[in-house]
XYZ file of C-alpha atoms in Angstrom:
572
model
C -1.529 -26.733 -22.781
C 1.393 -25.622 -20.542
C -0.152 -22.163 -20.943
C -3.447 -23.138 -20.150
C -2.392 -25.049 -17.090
C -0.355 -22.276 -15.802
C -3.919 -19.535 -16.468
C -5.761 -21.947 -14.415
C -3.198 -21.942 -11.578
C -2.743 -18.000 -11.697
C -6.241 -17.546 -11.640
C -7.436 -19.611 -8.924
C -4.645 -18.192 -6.649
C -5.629 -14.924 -7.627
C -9.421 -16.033 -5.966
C -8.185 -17.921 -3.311
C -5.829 -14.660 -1.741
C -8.628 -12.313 -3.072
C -12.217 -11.744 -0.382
C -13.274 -8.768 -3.637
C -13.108 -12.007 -5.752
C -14.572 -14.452 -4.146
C -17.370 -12.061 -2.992
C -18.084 -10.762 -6.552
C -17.834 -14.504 -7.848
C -20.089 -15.783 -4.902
C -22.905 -12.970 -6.034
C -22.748 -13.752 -9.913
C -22.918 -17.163 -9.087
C -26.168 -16.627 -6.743
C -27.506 -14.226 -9.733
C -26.859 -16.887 -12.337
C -28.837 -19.435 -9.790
C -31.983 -17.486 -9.017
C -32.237 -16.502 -13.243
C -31.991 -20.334 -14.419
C -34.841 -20.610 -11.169
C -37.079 -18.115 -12.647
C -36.708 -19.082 -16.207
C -37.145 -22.921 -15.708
C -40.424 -22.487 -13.147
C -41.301 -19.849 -15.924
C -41.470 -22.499 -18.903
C -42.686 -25.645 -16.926
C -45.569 -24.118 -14.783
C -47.912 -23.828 -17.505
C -46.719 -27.156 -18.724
C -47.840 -28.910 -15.228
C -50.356 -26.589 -13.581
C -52.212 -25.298 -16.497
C -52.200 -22.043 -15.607
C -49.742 -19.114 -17.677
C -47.277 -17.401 -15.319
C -45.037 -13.909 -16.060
C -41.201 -14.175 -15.536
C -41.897 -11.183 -12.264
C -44.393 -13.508 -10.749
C -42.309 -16.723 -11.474
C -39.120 -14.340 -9.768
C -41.628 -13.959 -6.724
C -42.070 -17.676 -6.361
C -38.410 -18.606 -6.318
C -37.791 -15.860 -4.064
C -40.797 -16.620 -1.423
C -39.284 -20.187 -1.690
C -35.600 -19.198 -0.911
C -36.259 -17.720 1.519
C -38.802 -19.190 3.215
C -41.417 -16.583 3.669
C -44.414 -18.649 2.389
C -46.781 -18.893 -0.608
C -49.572 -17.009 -2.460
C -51.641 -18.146 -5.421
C -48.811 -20.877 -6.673
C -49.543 -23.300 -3.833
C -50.760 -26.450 -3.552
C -49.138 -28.169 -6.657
C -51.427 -29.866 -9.134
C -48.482 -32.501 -9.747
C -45.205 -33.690 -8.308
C -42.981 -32.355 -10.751
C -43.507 -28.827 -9.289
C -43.403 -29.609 -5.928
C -39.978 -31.559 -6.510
C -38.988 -27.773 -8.459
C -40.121 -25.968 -5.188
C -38.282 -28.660 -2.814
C -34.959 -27.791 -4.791
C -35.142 -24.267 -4.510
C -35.676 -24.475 -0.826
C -32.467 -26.852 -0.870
C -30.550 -24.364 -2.519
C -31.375 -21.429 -0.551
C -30.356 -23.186 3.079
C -26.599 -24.021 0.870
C -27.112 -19.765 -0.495
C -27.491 -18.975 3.130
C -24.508 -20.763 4.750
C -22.495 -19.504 1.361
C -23.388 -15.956 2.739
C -22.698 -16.582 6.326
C -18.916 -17.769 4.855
C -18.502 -15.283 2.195
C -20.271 -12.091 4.151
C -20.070 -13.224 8.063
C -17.487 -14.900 8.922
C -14.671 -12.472 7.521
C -16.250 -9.459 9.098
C -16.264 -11.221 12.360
C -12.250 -12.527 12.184
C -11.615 -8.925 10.969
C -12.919 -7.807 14.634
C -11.385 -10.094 16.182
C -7.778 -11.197 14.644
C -7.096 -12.117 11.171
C -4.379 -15.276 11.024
C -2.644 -15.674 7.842
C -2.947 -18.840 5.657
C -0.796 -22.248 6.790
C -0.901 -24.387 4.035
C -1.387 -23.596 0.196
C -4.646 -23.897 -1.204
C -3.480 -26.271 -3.535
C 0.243 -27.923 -4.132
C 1.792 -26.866 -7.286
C 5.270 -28.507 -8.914
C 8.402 -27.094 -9.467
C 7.961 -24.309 -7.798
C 10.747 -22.417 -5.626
C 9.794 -22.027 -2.147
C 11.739 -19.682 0.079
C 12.197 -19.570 3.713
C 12.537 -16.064 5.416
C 11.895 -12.512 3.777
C 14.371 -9.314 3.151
C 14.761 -6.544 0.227
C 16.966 -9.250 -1.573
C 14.434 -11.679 -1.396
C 11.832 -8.893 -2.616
C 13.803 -8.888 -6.120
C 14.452 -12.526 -6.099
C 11.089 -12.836 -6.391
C 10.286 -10.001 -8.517
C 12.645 -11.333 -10.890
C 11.592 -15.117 -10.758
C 7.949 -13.427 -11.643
C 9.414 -12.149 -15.158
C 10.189 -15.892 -16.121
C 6.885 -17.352 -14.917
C 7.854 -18.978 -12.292
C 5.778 -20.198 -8.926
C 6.870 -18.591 -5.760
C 5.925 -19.830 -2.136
C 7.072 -17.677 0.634
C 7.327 -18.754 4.279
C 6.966 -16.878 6.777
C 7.507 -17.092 10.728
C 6.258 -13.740 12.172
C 2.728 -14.144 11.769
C 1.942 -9.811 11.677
C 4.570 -9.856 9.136
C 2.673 -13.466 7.106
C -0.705 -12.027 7.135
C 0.776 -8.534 5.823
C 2.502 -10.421 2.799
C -0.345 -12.931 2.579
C -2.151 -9.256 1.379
C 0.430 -7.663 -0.316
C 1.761 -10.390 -2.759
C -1.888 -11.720 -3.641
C -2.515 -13.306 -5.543
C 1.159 -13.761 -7.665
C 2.496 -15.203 -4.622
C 1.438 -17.473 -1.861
C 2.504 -16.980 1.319
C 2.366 -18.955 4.204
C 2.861 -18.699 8.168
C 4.564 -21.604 10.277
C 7.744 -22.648 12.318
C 10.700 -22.255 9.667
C 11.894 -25.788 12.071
C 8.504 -27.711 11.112
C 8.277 -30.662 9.156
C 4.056 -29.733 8.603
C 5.317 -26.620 7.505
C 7.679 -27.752 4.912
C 4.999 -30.317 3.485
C 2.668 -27.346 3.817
C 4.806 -25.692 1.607
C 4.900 -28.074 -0.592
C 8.913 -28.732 -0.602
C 8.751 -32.234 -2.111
C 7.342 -30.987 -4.984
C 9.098 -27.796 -5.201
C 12.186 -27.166 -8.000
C 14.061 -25.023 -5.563
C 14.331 -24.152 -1.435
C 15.917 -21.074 -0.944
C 17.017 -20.589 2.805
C 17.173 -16.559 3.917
C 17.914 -17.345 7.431
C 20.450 -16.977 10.268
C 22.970 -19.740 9.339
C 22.463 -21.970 12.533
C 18.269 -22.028 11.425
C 18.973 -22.589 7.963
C 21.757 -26.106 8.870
C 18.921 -27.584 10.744
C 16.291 -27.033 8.201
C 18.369 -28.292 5.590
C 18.933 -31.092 7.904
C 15.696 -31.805 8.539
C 14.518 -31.350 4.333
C 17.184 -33.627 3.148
C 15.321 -36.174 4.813
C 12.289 -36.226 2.868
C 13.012 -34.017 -0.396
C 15.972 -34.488 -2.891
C 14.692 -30.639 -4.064
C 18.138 -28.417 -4.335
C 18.745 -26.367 -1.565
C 20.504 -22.328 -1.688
C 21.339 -21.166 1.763
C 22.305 -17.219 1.976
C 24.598 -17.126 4.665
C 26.590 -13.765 6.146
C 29.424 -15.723 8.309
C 31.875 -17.562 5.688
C 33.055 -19.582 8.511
C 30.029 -21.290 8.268
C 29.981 -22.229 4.856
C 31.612 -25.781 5.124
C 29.171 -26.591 7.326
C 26.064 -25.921 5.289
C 27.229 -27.459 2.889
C 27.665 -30.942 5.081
C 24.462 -30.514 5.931
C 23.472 -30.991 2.587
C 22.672 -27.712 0.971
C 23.756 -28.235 -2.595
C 24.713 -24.397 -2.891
C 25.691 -21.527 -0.603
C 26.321 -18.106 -1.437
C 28.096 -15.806 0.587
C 26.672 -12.451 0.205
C 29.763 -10.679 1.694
C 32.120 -12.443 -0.285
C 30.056 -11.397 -3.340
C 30.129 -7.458 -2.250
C 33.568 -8.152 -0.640
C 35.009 -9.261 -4.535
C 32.884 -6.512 -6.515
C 34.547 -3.584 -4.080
C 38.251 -5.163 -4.554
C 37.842 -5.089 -7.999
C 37.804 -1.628 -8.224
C 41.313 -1.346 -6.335
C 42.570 -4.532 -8.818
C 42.447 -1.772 -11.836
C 45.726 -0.142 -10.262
C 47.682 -2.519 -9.577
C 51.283 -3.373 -11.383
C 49.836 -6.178 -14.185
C 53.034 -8.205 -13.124
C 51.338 -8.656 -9.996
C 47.635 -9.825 -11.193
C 49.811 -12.017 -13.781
C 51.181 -13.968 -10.795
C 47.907 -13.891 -8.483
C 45.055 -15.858 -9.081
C 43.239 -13.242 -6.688
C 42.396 -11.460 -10.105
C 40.912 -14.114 -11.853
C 38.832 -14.767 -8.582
C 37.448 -11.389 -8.069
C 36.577 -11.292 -11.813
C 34.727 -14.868 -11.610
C 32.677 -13.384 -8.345
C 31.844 -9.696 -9.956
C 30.853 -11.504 -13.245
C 28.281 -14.289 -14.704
C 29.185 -17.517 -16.901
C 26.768 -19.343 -18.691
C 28.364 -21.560 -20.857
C 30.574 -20.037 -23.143
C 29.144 -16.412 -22.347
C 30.456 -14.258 -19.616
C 28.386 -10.694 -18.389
C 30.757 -8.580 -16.388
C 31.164 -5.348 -14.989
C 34.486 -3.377 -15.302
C 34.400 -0.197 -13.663
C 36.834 3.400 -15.206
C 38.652 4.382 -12.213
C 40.419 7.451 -11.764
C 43.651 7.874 -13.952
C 42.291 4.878 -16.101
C 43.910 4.752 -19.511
C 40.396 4.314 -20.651
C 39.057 7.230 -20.231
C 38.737 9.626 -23.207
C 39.076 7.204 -25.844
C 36.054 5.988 -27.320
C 34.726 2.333 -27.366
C 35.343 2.262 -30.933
C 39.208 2.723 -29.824
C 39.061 -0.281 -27.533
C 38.047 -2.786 -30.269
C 36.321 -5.034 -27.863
C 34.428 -7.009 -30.125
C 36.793 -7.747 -32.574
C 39.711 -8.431 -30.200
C 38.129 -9.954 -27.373
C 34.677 -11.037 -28.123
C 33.126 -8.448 -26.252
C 30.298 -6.103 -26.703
C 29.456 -3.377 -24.318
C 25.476 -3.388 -24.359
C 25.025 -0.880 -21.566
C 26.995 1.988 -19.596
C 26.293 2.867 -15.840
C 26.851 6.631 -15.237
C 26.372 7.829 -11.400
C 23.898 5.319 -11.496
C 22.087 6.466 -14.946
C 22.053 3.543 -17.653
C 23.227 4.540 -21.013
C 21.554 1.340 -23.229
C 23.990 0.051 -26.723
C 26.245 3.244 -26.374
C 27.714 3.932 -30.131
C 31.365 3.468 -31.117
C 32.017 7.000 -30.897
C 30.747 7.329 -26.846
C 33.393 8.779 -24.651
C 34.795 6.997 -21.860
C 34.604 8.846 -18.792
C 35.628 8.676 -14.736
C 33.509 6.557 -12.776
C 31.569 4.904 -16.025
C 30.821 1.318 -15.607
C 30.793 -1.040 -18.850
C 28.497 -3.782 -18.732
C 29.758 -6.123 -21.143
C 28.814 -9.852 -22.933
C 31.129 -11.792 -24.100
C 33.806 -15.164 -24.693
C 34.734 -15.638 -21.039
C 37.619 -17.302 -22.471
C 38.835 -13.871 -23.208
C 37.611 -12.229 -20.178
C 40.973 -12.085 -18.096
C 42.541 -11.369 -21.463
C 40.650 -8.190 -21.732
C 40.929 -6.796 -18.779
C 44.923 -6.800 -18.283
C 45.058 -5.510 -22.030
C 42.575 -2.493 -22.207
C 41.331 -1.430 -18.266
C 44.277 -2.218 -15.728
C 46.138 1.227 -15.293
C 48.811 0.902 -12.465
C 50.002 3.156 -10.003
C 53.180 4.678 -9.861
C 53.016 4.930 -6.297
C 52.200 3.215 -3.102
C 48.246 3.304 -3.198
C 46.751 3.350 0.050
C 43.180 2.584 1.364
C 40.666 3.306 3.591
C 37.967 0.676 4.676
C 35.501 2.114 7.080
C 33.281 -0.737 8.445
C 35.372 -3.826 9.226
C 32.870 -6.414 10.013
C 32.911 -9.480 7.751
C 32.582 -7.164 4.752
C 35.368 -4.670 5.735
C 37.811 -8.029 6.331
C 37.338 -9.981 3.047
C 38.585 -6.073 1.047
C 41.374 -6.096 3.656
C 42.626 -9.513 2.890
C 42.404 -9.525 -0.731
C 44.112 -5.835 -1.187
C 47.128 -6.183 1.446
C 47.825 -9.612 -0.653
C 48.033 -7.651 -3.985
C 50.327 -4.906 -1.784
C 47.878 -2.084 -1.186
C 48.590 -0.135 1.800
C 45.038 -0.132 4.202
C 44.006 1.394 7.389
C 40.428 -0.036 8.650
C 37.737 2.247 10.722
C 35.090 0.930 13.143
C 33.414 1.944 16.242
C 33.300 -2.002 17.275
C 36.568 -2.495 19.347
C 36.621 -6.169 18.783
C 37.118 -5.981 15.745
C 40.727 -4.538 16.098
C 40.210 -1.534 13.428
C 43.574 0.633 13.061
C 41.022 3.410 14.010
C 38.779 2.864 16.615
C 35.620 5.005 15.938
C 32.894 6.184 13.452
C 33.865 6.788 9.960
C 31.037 9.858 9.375
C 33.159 12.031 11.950
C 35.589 14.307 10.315
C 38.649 13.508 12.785
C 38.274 9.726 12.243
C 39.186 9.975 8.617
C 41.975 12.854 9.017
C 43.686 10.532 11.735
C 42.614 7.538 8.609
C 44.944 9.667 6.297
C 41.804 10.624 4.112
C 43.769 13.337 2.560
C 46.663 11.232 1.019
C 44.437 8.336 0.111
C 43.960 6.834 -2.962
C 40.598 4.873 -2.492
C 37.878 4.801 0.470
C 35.833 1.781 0.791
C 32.580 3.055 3.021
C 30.629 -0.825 3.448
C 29.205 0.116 6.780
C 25.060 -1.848 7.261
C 23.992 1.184 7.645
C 23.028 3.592 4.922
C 22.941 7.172 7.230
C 26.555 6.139 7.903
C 27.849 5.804 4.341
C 25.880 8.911 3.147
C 27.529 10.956 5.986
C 30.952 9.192 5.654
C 31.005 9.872 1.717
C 30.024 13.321 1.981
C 32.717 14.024 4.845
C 35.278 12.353 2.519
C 34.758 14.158 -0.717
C 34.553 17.134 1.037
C 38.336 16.323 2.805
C 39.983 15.144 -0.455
C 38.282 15.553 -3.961
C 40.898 13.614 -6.087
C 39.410 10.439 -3.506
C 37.975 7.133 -5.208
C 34.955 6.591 -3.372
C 33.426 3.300 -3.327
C 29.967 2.866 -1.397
C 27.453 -0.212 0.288
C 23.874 1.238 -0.216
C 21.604 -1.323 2.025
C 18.285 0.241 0.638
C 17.856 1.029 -3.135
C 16.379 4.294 -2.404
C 20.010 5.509 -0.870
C 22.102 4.666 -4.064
C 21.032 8.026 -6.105
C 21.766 9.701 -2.536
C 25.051 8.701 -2.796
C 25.727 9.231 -5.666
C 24.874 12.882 -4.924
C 27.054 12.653 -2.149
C 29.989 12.389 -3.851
C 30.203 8.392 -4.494
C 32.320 7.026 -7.330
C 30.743 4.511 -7.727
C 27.502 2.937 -5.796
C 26.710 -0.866 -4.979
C 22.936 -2.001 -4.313
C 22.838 -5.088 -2.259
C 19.731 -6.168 -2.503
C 20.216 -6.442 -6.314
C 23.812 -8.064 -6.182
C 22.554 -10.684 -4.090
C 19.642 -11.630 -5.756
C 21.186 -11.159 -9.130
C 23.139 -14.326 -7.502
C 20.247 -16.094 -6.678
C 18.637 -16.105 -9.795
C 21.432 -16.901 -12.201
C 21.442 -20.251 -9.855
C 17.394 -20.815 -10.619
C 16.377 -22.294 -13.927
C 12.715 -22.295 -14.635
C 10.956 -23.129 -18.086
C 14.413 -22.676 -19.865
C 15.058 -19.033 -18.840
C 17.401 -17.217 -16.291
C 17.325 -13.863 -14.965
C 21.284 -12.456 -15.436
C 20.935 -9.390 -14.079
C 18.488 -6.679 -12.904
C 18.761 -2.610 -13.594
C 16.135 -1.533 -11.489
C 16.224 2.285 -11.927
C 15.606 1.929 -15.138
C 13.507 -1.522 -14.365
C 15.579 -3.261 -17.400
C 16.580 -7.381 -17.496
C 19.019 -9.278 -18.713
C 17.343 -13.225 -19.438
C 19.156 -16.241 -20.987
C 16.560 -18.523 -22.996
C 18.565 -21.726 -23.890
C 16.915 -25.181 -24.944
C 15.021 -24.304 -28.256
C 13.297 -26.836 -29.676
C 10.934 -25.245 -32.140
C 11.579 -27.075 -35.333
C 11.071 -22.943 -37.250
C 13.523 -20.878 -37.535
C 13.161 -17.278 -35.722
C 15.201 -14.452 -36.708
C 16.543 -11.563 -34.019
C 14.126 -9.084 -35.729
C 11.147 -10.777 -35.272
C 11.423 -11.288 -31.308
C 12.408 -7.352 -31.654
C 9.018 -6.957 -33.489
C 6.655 -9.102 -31.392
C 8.257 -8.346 -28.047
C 9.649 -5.572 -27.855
C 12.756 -6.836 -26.258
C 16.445 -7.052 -28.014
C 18.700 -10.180 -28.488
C 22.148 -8.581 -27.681
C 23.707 -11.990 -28.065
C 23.276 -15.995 -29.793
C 25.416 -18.592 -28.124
C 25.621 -21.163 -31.485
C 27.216 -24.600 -30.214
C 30.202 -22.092 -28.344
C 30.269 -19.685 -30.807
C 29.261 -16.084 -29.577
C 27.534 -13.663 -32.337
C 26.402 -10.423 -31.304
C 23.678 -9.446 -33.995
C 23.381 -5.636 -33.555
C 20.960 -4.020 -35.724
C 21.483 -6.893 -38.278
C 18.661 -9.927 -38.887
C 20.115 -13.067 -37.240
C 18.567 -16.309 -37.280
C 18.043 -18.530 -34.457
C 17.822 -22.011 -34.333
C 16.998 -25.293 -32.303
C 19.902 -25.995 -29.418
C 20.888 -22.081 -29.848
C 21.161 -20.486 -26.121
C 19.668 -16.213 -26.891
C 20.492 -13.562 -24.598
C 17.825 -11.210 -24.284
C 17.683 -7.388 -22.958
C 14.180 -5.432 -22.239
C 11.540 -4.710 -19.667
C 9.835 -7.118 -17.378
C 6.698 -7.252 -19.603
C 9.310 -7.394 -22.985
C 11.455 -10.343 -21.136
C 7.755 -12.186 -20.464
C 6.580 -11.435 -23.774
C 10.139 -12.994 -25.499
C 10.012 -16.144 -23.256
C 6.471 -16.728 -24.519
C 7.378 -16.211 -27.963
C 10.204 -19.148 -27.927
């Protein structure tokens, strides 16, 4: 039924956003009309008016009657029944003729003249997440939140930029234009009904809507802010959760730095444990993180088999990032290597464990870094590496932001006066993309023994940087709304992550009720996609290539394509 309701849904949204539709629909239905016409004056003529009548002369009476044009031979009626038959078809063909004046007409004429994008939804639907404000993150929010089903209704302000969404996301998505400040918008939307608001606005916008939603909705509220001074005060406002995006990029670029530093040091900081809870995702007793092989790393050249990860730490590696290639369930005997990113499930009671024992690799000397682009970004990596004793000098051309070096990072005497050449890591987290390519390539160029960490803005740029000379590459977009969803439950499911070059998922299915048991196998067989682990009441079991079963209240972590992650959430 749930399936049926959600078909019916799709598919009238898909009409609704679509003119091809509803034209082709309007014309079968007018078809369909003048057929049951013909075929009914066809079989009753002779049965009133004595006389026998052919299906092409009985089509040239409903047609002369439609529209309008007068009779022949047919007219006048013996008896009332025909003439009531005649008076229906003429009532049909004034409704066919304002149908084609809607359908035909009227678009062509708002086409000349301006089109205006939709302001309210064609019809309310429940538990849906509505989101306020568009962006590349919010592009693979909601490409993601389409894997797991879920209904998406976008607002819009600009109405160019409505009306081009409006056509672009028909009919998965409905999109609407109207003042983000409106309470007719908001109802418009449909917020009172909705499961989730997600605010993608400039942080003063985003306190008043809250503000003003809070008022009439108890629906949980994400606001994506960029100033963290501002979080407090979301947060009074009511929004019930606010991520920071460059605290989130800000933790996943110090971690990289964290892997030299003297363990005696992380031992005594909590900053470690922080970092690792912002870079990583826990969902009950099951942790996905990233841990990067940095230069020098005792890691490299020993073989995942060495580390023992799942035997000693409840670990399993289930993917390897390479220069941004993904390496899916790498064998025992793969090879560690310089700038290799695990990606890794496991006990996050063991997480910090882990780390300390098999990937920190300290420094014998004092390491020094370089941050070009000290906005908000730039000042969150400052703080948290001079606290763990890491030497850095900051670049930016904005003087008011006090930068050691005042000027831009892509020119070649910037980074010499930086100390480029005796530096141990370069953090390039400039906004804008041309800068970091240009600043990277400079770099490696000036010293090739440098750890390069870059901010790639646009997905597109990250295999460009990588070409560049990037150690290591962070997308965003993807970060951010990797965030998002893990915060967004719908029907069950989660999206935990998203490798978009190779278009791959990570989705937690929890809550299964299904009184049969279903073994790991069978999802492999029917979906396509692969359990890589079964949370059972806390316990972790990571079934590899063996036949697990799964069983009501167990939570299943799931790997596989879009259409594979769809298929295995339809199957539970």
């Amino acid at each position: 039924m749930n399936f049926l309701k959600k078909f019916i849904i799709r598919t009238k949204t898909r009409i609704i956003h679509s003119y091809h539709l509803q034209l082709l629909l309007y014309l079968l239905a007018f078809f369909l009309v003048i057929l049951s016409y013909v075929l009914i004056f066809w079989f009753y003529y002779p049965i009133y008016e004595g006389k026998e009548v052919s299906l092409m002369k009985s089509l040239l009476f409903v047609m002369e009657t439609i529209t309008t044009v007068g009779y022949g031979e047919f007219v006048p009626f013996k008896t009332d029944q025909m003439a009531f038959v005649a008076i229906i078809i003429m009532s049909s063909g004034i409704v066919a003729f304002f149908g084609i004046i809607n359908i035909l007409i009227t678009p062509m004429i708002q086409s000349r003249i301006r089109p205006t994008p939709p302001q309210k939804l064609s019809f309310i639907p429940r538990e849906h997440v509505v989101i306020f404000g568009y962006s590349r993150v919010i592009q693979e929010v909601i490409d993601n939140l389409k894997v797991i089903g879920t209904t998406v209704v976008l607002i819009e302000a600009d109405q160019d930029r409505a009306l081009q969404l409006a056509t672009k996301m028909a009919p998965d998505i409905q999109v609407i234009w109207g003042d983000y400040h409106e309470e007719k918008t908001w109802k418009a939307a449909g917020v009172t009904q909705a499961g989730y608001i997600i605010l993608f606005l400039e942080e003063r916008i985003s306190a008043r809507v809250t503000l003003g939603i809070k008022k009439i909705s108890s629906t949980e509220i994400i606001a994506v802010i960029t100033d963290n001074s501002l979080e407090k005060y979301l947060k009074i406002c009511g929004a019930d959760q606010v991520i920071s995006t460059k605290d989130i990029l800000g933790a996943i670029t110090a971690l990289h730095a964290l892997l030299n530093v003297d363990p005696a040091i992380l031992e005594n900081s909590e900053l470690m444990k922080d970092v690792l809870t912002k870079t990583s995702t826990v969902l009950g007793s099951c942790q996905i993180v990233r841990i990067p092989i940095i230069r020098k790393s005792c890691a490299i050249g020993r073989t995942l088999g060495d580390l023992h990860l799942p035997e000693k730490f409840q670990f399993t590696p289930f993917a390897i990032m390479d220069k941004g290639q993904i390496i899916l369930f790498p064998p025992d005997s793969f090879v560690l290597k310089e700038s290799s990113v695990l990606i890794l499930l496991g006990n996050n009671a063991n997480l910090f464990k882990m780390v300390m024992n098999q990937f920190i690799t300290p420094h014998k000397k004092q390491l020094t870094a370089i941050i070009a682009g000290y906005g908000d970004m730039g000042m969150m990596i400052n703080r948290d590496l001079t606290k763990l004793g890491i030497v850095t000098r900051t670049i930016d051309s904005n003087i008011s932001s006090n930068p050691t070096i005042l000027g831009s990072a892509e020119k070649e005497e910037v980074l010499i006066e930086a100390g480029v050449n005796d530096a141990h890591f370069l953090l390039v987290v400039t906004n804008d993309d041309d800068i970091n390519l240009f600043t990277t390539l400079m770099a490696r160029e000036l010293n090739p023994d440098l750890t390069i960490f870059c901010r790639a803005n646009d997905p597109e740029s990250v295999s460009w940087m990588y070409q560049a000379g990037a150690d290591y590459v962070i997308n965003v977009p993807t970060i951010i709304a990797q965030a998002l969803g893990r915060l967004i439950l719908y029907d069950s499911s989660q999206v935990l992550m998203n490798m978009r070059g190779e278009n791959l998922l990570v989705v937690r299915y929890y809550d299964i009720k299904s009184t049969e048991i279903t073994c790991t196998k069978a999802i492999k067989t029917v979906t396509g996609s692969s359990v890589i682990a079964i949370d059972h009441s806390g316990d972790l079991i990571f079934p590899g290539n063996t036949d697990h079963e799964i069983v009501p209240g167990d939570a299943v972590y799931s790997f596989g394509t879009p259409d594979q992650i769809s298929r295995f959430i339809g199957f539970l």
